[in-house]
Tab-separated table of C-alpha atoms (C1' of nucleotides) in Angstrom:
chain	number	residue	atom	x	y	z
A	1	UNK	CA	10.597	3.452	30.164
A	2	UNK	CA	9.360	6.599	28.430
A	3	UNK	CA	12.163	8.818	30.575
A	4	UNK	CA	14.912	6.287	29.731
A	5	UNK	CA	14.268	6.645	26.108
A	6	UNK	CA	14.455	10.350	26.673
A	7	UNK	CA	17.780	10.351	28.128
A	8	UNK	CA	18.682	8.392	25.602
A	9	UNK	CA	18.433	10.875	22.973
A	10	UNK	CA	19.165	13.802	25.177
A	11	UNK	CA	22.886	12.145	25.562
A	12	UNK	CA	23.352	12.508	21.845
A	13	UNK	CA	22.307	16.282	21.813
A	14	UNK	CA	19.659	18.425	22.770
A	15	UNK	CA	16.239	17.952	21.678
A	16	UNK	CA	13.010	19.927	22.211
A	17	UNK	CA	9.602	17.845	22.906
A	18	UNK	CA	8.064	17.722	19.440
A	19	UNK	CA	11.093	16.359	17.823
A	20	UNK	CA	11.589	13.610	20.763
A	21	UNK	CA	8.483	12.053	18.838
A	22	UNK	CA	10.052	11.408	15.809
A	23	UNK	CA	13.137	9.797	17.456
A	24	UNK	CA	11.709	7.619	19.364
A	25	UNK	CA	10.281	6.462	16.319
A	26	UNK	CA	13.101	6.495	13.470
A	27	UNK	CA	16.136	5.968	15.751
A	28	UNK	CA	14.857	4.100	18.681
A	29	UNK	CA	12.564	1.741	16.764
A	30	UNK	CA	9.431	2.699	18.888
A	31	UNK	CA	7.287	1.523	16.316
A	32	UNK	CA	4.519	4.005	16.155
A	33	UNK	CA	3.871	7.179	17.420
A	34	UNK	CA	4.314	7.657	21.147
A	35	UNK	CA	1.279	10.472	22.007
A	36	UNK	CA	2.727	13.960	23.304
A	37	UNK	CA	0.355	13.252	26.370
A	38	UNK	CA	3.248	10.639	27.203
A	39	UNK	CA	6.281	12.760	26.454
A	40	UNK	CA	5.190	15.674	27.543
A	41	UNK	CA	4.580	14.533	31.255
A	42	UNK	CA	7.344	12.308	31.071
A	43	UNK	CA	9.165	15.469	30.092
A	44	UNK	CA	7.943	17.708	33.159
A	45	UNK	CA	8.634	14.255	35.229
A	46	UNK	CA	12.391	14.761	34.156
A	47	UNK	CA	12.918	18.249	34.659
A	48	UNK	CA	11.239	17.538	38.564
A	49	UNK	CA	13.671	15.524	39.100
A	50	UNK	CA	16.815	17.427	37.977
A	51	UNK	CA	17.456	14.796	35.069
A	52	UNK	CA	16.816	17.508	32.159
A	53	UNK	CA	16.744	21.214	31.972
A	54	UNK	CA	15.676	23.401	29.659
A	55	UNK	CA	18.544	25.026	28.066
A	56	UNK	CA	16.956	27.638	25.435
A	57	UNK	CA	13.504	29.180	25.070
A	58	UNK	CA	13.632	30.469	21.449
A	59	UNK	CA	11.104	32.524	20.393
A	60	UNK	CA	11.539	32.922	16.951
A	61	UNK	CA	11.378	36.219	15.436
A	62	UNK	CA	10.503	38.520	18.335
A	63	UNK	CA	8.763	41.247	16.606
A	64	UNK	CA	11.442	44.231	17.040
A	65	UNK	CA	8.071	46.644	16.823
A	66	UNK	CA	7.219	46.772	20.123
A	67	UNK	CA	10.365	45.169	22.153
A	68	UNK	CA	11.881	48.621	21.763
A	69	UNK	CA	10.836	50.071	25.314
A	70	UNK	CA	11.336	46.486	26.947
A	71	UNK	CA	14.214	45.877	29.218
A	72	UNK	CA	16.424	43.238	28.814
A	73	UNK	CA	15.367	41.643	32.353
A	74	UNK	CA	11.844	42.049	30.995
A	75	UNK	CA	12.008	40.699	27.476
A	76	UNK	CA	13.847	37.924	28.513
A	77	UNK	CA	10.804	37.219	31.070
A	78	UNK	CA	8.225	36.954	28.540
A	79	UNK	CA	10.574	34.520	25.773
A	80	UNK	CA	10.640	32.525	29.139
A	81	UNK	CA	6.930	32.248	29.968
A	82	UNK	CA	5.502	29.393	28.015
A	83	UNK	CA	1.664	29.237	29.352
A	84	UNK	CA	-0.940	28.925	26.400
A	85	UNK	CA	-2.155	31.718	25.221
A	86	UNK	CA	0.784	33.655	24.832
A	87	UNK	CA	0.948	35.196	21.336
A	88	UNK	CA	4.403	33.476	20.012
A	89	UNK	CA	5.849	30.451	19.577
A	90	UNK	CA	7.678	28.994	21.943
A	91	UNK	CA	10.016	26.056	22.000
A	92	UNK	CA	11.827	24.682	24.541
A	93	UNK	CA	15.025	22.680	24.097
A	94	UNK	CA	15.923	20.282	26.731
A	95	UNK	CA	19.482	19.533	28.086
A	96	UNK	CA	20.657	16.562	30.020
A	97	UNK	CA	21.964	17.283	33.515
A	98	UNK	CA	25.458	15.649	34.535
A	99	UNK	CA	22.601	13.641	37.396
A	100	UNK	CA	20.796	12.772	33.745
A	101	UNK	CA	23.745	11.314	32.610
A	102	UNK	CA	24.445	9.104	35.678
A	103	UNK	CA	20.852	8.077	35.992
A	104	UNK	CA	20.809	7.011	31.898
A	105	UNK	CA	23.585	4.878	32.429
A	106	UNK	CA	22.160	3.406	35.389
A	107	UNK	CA	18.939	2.632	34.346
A	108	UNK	CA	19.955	1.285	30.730
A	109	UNK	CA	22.297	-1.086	32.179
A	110	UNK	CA	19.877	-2.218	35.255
A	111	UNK	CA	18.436	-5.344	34.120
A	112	UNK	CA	15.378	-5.332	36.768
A	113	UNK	CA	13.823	-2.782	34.104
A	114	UNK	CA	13.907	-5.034	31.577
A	115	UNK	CA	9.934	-5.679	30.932
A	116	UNK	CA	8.837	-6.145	27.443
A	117	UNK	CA	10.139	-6.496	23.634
A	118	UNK	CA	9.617	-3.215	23.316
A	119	UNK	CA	11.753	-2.188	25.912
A	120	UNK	CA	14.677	-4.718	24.739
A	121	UNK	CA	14.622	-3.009	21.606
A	122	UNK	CA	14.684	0.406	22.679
A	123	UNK	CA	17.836	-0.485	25.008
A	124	UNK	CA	19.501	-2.269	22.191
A	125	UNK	CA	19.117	1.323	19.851
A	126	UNK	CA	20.815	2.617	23.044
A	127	UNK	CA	23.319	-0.413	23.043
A	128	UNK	CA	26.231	2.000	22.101
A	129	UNK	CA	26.392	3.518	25.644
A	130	UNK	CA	26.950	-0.120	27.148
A	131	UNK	CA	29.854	-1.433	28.488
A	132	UNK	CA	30.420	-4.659	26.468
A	133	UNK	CA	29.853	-7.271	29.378
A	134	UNK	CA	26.457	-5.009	30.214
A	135	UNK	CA	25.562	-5.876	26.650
A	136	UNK	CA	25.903	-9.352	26.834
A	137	UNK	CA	24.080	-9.510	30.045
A	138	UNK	CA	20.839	-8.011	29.115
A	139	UNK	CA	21.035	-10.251	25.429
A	140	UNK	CA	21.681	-13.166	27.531
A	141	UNK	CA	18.650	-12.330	29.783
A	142	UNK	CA	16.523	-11.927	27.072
A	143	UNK	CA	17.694	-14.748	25.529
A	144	UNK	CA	16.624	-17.162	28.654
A	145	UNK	CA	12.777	-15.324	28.902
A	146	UNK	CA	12.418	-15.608	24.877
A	147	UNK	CA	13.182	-19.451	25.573
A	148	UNK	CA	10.973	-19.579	28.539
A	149	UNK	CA	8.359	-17.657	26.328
A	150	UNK	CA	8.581	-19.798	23.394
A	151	UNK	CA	7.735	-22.862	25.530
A	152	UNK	CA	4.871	-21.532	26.543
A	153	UNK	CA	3.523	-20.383	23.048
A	154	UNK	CA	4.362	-23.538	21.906
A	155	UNK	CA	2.132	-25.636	24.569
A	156	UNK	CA	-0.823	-22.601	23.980
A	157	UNK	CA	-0.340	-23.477	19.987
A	158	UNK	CA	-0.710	-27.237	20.591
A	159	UNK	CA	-4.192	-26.797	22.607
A	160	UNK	CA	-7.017	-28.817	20.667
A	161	UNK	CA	-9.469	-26.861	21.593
A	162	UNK	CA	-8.668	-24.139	19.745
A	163	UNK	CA	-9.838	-23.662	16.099
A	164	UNK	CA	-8.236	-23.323	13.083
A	165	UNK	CA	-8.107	-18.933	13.581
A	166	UNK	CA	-7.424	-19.083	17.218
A	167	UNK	CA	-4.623	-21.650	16.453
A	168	UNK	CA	-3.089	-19.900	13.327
A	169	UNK	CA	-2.789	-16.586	15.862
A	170	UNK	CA	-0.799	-19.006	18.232
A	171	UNK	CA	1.321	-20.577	15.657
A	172	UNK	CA	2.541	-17.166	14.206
A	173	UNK	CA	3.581	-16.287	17.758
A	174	UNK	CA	6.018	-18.941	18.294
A	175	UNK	CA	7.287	-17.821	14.905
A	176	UNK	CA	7.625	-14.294	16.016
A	177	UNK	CA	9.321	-15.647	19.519
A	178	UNK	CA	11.049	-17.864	16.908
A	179	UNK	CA	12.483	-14.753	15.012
A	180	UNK	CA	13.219	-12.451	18.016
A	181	UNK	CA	15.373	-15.715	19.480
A	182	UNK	CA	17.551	-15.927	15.762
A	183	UNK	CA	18.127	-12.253	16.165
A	184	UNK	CA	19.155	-12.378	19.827
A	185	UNK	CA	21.737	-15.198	18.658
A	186	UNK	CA	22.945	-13.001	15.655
A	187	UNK	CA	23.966	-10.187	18.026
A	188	UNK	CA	25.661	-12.331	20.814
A	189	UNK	CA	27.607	-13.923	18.356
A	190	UNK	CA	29.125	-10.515	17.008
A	191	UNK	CA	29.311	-9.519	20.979
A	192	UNK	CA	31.578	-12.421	21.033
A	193	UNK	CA	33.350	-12.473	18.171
A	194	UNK	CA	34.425	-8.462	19.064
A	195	UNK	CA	35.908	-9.468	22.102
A	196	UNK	CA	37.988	-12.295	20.805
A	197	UNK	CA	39.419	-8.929	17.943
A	198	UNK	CA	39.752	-6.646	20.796
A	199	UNK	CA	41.577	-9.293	23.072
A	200	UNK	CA	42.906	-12.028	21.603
A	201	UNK	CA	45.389	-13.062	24.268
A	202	UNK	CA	42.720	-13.328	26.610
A	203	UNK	CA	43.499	-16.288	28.966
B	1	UNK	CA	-10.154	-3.278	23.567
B	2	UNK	CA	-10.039	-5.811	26.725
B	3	UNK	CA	-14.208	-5.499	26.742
B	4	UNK	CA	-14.401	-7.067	22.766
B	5	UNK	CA	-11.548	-9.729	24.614
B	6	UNK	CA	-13.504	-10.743	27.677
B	7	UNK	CA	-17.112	-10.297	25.494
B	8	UNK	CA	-15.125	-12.850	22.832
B	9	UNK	CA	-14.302	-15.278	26.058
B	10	UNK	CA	-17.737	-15.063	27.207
B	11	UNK	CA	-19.182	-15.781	23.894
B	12	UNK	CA	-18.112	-19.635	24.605
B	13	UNK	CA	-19.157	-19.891	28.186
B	14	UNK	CA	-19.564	-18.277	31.210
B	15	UNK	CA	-16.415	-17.754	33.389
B	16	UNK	CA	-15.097	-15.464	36.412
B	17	UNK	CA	-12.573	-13.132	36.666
B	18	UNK	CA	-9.331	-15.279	37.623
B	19	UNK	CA	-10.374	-17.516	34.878
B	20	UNK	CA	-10.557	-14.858	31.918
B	21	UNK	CA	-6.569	-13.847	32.792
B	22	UNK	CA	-5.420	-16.962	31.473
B	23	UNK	CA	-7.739	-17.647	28.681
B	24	UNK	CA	-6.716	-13.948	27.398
B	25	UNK	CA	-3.022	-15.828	27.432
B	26	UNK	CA	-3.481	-19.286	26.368
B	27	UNK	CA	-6.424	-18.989	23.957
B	28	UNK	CA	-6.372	-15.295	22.544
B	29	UNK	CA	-2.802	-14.935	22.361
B	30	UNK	CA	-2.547	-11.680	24.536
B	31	UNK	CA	1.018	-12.677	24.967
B	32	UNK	CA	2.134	-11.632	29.017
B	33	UNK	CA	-0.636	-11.877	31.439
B	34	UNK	CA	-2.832	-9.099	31.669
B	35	UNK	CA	-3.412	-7.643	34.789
B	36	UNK	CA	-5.343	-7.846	37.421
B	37	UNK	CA	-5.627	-4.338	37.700
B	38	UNK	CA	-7.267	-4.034	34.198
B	39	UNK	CA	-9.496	-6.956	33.849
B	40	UNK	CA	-11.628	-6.356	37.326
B	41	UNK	CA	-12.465	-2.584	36.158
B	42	UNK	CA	-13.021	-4.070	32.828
B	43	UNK	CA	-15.543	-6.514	34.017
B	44	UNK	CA	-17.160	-3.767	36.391
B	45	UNK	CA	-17.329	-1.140	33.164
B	46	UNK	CA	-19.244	-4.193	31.186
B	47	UNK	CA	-21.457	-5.072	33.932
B	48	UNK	CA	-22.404	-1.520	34.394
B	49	UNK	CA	-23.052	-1.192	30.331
B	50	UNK	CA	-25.797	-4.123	30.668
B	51	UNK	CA	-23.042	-6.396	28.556
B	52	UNK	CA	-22.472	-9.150	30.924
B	53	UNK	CA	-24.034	-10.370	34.088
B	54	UNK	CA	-23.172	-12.003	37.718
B	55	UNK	CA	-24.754	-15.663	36.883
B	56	UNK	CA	-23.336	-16.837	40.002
B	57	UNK	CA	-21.486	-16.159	43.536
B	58	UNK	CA	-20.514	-19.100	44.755
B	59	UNK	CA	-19.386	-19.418	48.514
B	60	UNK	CA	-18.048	-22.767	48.101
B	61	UNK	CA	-18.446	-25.039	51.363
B	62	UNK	CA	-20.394	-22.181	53.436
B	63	UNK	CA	-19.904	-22.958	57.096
B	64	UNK	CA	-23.154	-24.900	58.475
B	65	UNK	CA	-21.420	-24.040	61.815
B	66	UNK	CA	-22.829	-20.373	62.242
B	67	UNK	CA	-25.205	-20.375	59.562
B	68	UNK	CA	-27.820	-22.198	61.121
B	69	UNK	CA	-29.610	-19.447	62.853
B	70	UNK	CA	-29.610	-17.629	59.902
B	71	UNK	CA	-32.787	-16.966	57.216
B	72	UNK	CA	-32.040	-17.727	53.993
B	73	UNK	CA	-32.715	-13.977	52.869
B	74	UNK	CA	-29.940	-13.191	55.650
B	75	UNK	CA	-27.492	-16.155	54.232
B	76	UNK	CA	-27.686	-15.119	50.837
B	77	UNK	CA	-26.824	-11.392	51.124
B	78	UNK	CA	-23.986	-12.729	53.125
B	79	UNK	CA	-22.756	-14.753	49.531
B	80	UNK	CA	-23.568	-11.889	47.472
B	81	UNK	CA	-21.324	-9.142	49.437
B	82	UNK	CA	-17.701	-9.407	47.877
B	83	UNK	CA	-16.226	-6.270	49.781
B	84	UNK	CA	-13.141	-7.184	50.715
B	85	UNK	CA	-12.918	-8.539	54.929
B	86	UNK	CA	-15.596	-11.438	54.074
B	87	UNK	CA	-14.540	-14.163	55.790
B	88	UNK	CA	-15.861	-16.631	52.849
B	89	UNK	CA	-14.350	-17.214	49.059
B	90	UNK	CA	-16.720	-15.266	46.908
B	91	UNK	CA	-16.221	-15.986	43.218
B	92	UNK	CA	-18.217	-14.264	40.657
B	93	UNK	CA	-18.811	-16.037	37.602
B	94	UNK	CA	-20.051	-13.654	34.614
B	95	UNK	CA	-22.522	-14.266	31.517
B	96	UNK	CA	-22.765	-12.059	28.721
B	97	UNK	CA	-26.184	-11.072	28.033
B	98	UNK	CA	-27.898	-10.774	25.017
B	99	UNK	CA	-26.934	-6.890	24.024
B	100	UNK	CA	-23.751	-8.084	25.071
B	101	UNK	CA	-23.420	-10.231	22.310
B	102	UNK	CA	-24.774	-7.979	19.612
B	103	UNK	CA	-22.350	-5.231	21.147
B	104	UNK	CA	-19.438	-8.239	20.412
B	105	UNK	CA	-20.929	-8.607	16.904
B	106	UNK	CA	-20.716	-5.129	16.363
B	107	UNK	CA	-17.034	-4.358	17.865
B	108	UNK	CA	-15.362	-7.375	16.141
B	109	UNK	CA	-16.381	-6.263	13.206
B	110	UNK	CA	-15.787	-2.876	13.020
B	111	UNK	CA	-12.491	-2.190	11.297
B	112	UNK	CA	-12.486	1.612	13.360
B	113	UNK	CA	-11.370	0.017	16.079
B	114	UNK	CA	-8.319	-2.121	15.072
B	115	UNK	CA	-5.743	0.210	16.105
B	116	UNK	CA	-2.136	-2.666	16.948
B	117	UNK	CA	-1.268	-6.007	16.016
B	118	UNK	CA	-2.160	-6.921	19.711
B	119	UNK	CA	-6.046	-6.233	18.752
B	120	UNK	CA	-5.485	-7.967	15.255
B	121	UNK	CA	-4.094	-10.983	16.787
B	122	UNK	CA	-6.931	-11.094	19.647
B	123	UNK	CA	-9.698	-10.615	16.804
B	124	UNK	CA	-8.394	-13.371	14.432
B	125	UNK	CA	-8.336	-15.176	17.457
B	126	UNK	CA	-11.669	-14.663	17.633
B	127	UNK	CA	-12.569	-14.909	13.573
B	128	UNK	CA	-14.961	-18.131	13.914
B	129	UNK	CA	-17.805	-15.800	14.868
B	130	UNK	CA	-17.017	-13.246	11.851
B	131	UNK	CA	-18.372	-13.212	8.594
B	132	UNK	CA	-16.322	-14.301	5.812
B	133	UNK	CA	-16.263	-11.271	4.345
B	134	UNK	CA	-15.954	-9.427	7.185
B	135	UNK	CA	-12.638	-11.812	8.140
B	136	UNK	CA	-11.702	-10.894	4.474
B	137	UNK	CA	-12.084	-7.035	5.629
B	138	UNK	CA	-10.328	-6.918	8.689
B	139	UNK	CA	-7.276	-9.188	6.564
B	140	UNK	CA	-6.883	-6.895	3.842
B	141	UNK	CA	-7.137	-3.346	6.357
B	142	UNK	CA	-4.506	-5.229	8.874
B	143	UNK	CA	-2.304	-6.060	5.692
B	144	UNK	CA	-2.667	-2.542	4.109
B	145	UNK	CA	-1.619	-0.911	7.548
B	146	UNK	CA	1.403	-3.910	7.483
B	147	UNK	CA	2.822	-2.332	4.113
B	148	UNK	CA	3.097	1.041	5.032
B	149	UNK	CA	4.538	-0.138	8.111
B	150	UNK	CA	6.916	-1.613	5.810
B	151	UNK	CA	7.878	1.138	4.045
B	152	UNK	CA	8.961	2.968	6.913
B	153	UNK	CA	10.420	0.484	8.771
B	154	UNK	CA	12.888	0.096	5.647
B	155	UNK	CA	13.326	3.714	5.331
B	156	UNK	CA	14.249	4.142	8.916
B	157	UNK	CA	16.730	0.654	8.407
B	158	UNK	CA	18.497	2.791	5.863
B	159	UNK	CA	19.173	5.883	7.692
B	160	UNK	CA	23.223	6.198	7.502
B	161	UNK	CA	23.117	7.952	10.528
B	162	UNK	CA	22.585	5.515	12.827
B	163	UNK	CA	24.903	3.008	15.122
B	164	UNK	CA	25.514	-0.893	14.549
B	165	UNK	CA	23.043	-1.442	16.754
B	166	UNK	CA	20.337	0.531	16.466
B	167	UNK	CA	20.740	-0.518	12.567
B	168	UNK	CA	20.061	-3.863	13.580
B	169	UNK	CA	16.926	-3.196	15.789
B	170	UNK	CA	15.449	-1.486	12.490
B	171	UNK	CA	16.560	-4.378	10.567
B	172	UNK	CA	15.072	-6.660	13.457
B	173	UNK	CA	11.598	-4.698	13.035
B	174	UNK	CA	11.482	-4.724	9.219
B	175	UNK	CA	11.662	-8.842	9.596
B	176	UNK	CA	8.848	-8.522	11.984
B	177	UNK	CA	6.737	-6.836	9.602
B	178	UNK	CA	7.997	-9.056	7.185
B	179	UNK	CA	6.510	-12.053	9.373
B	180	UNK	CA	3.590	-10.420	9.680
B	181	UNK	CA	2.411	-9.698	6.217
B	182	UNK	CA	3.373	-13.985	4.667
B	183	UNK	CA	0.971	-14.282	8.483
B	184	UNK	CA	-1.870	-12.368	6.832
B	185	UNK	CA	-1.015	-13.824	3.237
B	186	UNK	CA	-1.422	-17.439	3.989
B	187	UNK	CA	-5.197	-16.340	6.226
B	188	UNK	CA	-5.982	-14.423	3.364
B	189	UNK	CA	-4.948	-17.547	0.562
B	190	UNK	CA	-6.917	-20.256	3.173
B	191	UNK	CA	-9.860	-17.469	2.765
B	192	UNK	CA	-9.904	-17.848	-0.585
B	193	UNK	CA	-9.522	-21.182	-1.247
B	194	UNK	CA	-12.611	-21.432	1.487
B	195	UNK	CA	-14.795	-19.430	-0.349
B	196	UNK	CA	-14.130	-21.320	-4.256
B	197	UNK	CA	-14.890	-24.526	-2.366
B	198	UNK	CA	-18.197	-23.309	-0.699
B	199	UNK	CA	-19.199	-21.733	-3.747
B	200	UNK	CA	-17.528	-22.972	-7.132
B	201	UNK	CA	-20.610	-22.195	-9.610
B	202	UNK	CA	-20.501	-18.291	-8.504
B	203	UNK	CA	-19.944	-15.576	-11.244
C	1	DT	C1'	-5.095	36.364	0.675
C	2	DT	C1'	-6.509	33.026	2.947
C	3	DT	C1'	-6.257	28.545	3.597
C	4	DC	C1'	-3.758	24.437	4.468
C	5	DG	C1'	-0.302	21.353	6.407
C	6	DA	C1'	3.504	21.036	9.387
C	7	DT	C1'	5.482	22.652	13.674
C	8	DA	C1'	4.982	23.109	18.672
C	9	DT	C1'	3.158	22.799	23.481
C	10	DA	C1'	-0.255	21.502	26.728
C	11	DT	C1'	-4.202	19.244	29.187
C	12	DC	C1'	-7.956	15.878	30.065
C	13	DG	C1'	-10.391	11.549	30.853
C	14	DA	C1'	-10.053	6.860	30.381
C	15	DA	C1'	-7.362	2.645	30.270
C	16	DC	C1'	-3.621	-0.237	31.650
C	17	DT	C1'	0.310	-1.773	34.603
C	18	DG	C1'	2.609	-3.416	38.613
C	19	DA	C1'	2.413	-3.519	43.338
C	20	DT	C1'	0.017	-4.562	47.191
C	21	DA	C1'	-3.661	-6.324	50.437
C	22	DT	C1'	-6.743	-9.850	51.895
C	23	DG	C1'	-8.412	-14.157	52.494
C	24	DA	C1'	-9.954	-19.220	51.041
C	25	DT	C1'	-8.610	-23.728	49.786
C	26	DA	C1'	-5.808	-27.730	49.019
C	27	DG	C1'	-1.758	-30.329	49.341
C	28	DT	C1'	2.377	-31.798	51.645
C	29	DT	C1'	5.687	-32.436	54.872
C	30	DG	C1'	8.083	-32.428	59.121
D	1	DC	C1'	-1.994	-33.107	63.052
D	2	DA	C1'	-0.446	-28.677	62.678
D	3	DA	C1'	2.133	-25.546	60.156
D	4	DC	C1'	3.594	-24.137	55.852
D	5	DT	C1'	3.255	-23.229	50.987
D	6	DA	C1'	1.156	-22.741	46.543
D	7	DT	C1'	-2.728	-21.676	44.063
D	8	DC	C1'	-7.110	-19.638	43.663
D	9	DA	C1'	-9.828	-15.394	43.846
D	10	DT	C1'	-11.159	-10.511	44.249
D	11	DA	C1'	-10.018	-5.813	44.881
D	12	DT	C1'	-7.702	-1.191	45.133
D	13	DC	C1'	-4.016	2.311	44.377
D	14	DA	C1'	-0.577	5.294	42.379
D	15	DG	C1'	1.666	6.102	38.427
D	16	DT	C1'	2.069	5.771	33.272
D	17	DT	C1'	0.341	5.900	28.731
D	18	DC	C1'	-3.050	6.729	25.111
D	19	DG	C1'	-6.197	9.260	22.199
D	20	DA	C1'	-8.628	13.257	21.688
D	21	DT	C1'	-8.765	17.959	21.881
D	22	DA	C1'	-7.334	22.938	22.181
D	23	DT	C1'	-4.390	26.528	20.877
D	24	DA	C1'	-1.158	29.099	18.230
D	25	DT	C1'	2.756	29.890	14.835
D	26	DC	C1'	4.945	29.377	10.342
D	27	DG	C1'	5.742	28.577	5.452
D	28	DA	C1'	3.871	27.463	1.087
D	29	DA	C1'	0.606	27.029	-2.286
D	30	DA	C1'	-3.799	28.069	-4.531
DNA sequence: TTTCGATATATCGAACTGATATGATAGTTG
DNA sequence: CAACTATCATATCAGTTCGATATATCGAAA
């Protein structure tokens, strides 16, 4: 899920890891802070795989003092060399492959990935990159296991055994199945009402 | 966080493993079921704490076929080993002991360790063996943590930058929040009215 | 000037997921 | 009645994610 996100952002332009974070949290609505011991992995995972690549190195402000003497061949070896402990800053900005771009738009439409809310969400920030029928699919699928969800929340909340807290918790999550189904319904109906405008002689 | 769960379930009565998946669903509102894969280590990681206990391995129906021979010292090691190739259902049922139940005391209480709204939910789920002022505490943290959640979430909703759609996830998790907080309101307003009722003459 | 907060990458152990394996028991159906 | 199927029940594994921690640079403020 973490690598689709990734992509995601990588298709709009190049990022480098640190800044992923705050992405994922302002523009793909993953609520708080994923940890850099997910994205960094999941970063590594990509470039394996030939998904990403690292496009620049930049070390900033590569102290002219003692570069002097260097090479070319060899200064450009030690902006590239990124193991801790070296003595500047390094920051590397990641690219999406053309293979990156067919596996985004692969996995964002597939909807066997589809897990969890949070998932939904972050595929819905991505929604842009969707062929319109695509779109409606995964809403649609969501749609039915909101449904199927909110039946069950519904028999958990009517359980007389519970207690007044324990039945409170399950009241206020048929109400937030409740409000996740509204919004679903709200963004199929502009789905549909888009494709009347773009082809009205449809039929 | 699934040890203060399973401690909570235990806290009631004794139950085994298969048992506590859907009580973590249909009682403690831990939405999707929780794997298998989490709650046997979790159970292990308690026993080997002192927290909880095997009461009982049952072998339900034990063959008097090829038992007879047997000593009963013989028979019930046979009941007790649960490696996997036993050709009877083992079943171990698991009591919380008493540190176990201080330990519960102690984690549901402690406001350090109420990191999502996933742990939030599961602990009001659990509030009938809190304090009141403790359930006061926890309310008024979870609903502090809720408004600066807000405040982002609305600051990300207005970023200009940002497509149709992932405008209307932010939108979608601002509403969430929204939910949320009128949740915590109405606990914290039954709270209050609880505590004027048990104790009208104070001040 | 040095100290502080933000920027930036990386690694580690522990926890959780989803898949998979194994087998017992109970019901049902051809 | 035998075979099949669903549910009950425990367990392990690889892969993913989290939270903490380490390290180092940079700009700004005290």
């Amino acid at each position: 899920m973490l690598e689709l996100a990734i992509l995601g952002l990588l298709m709009d332009r190049d990022h480098h890891g640190y800044e992923v974070r705050a992405h994922l949290r302002d523009r793909l609505g993953l609520g708080a802070n994923i940890s850099f011991g997910s994205i960094y992995p999941a970063l590594a995972r990509l470039e394996r795989e030939g998904l990403v690549e690292v496009a620049v190195t930049s070390a900033t402000k590569v102290s002219t003092l003692s570069t002097g003497s260097l090479s070319g061949e060899r200064a450009s070896l030690r902006s590239l060399r990124v193991t801790p402990g070296l003595n500047r800053k390094s920051r590397k900005v990641y690219q999406i492959t053309p293979r990156g771009r067919e596996e985004f738009a692969h996995l964002l439409a597939d909807p066997a990935t589809l897990n969890d809310g949070k998932n939904f969400s972050m595929r819905m920030a991505l929604a842009k990159y969707l062929a319109p029928n695509a779109r409606v699919g995964l809403l649609e699928q969501r749609r039915s296991s909101l449904c199927a969800r909110l039946g069950e929340a519904r028999q958990y909340a009517s359980n007389d055994e519970l207690d007044t807290y324990a039945r409170s918790v399950m009241e206020h999550a048929v109400q937030g199945v409740e409000l996740d189904i509204a919004w679903i319904d709200t963004l199929l109906a502009t789905e549909r009402s888009n494709q009347i405008n773009l082809a009205p002689e449809a039929n």
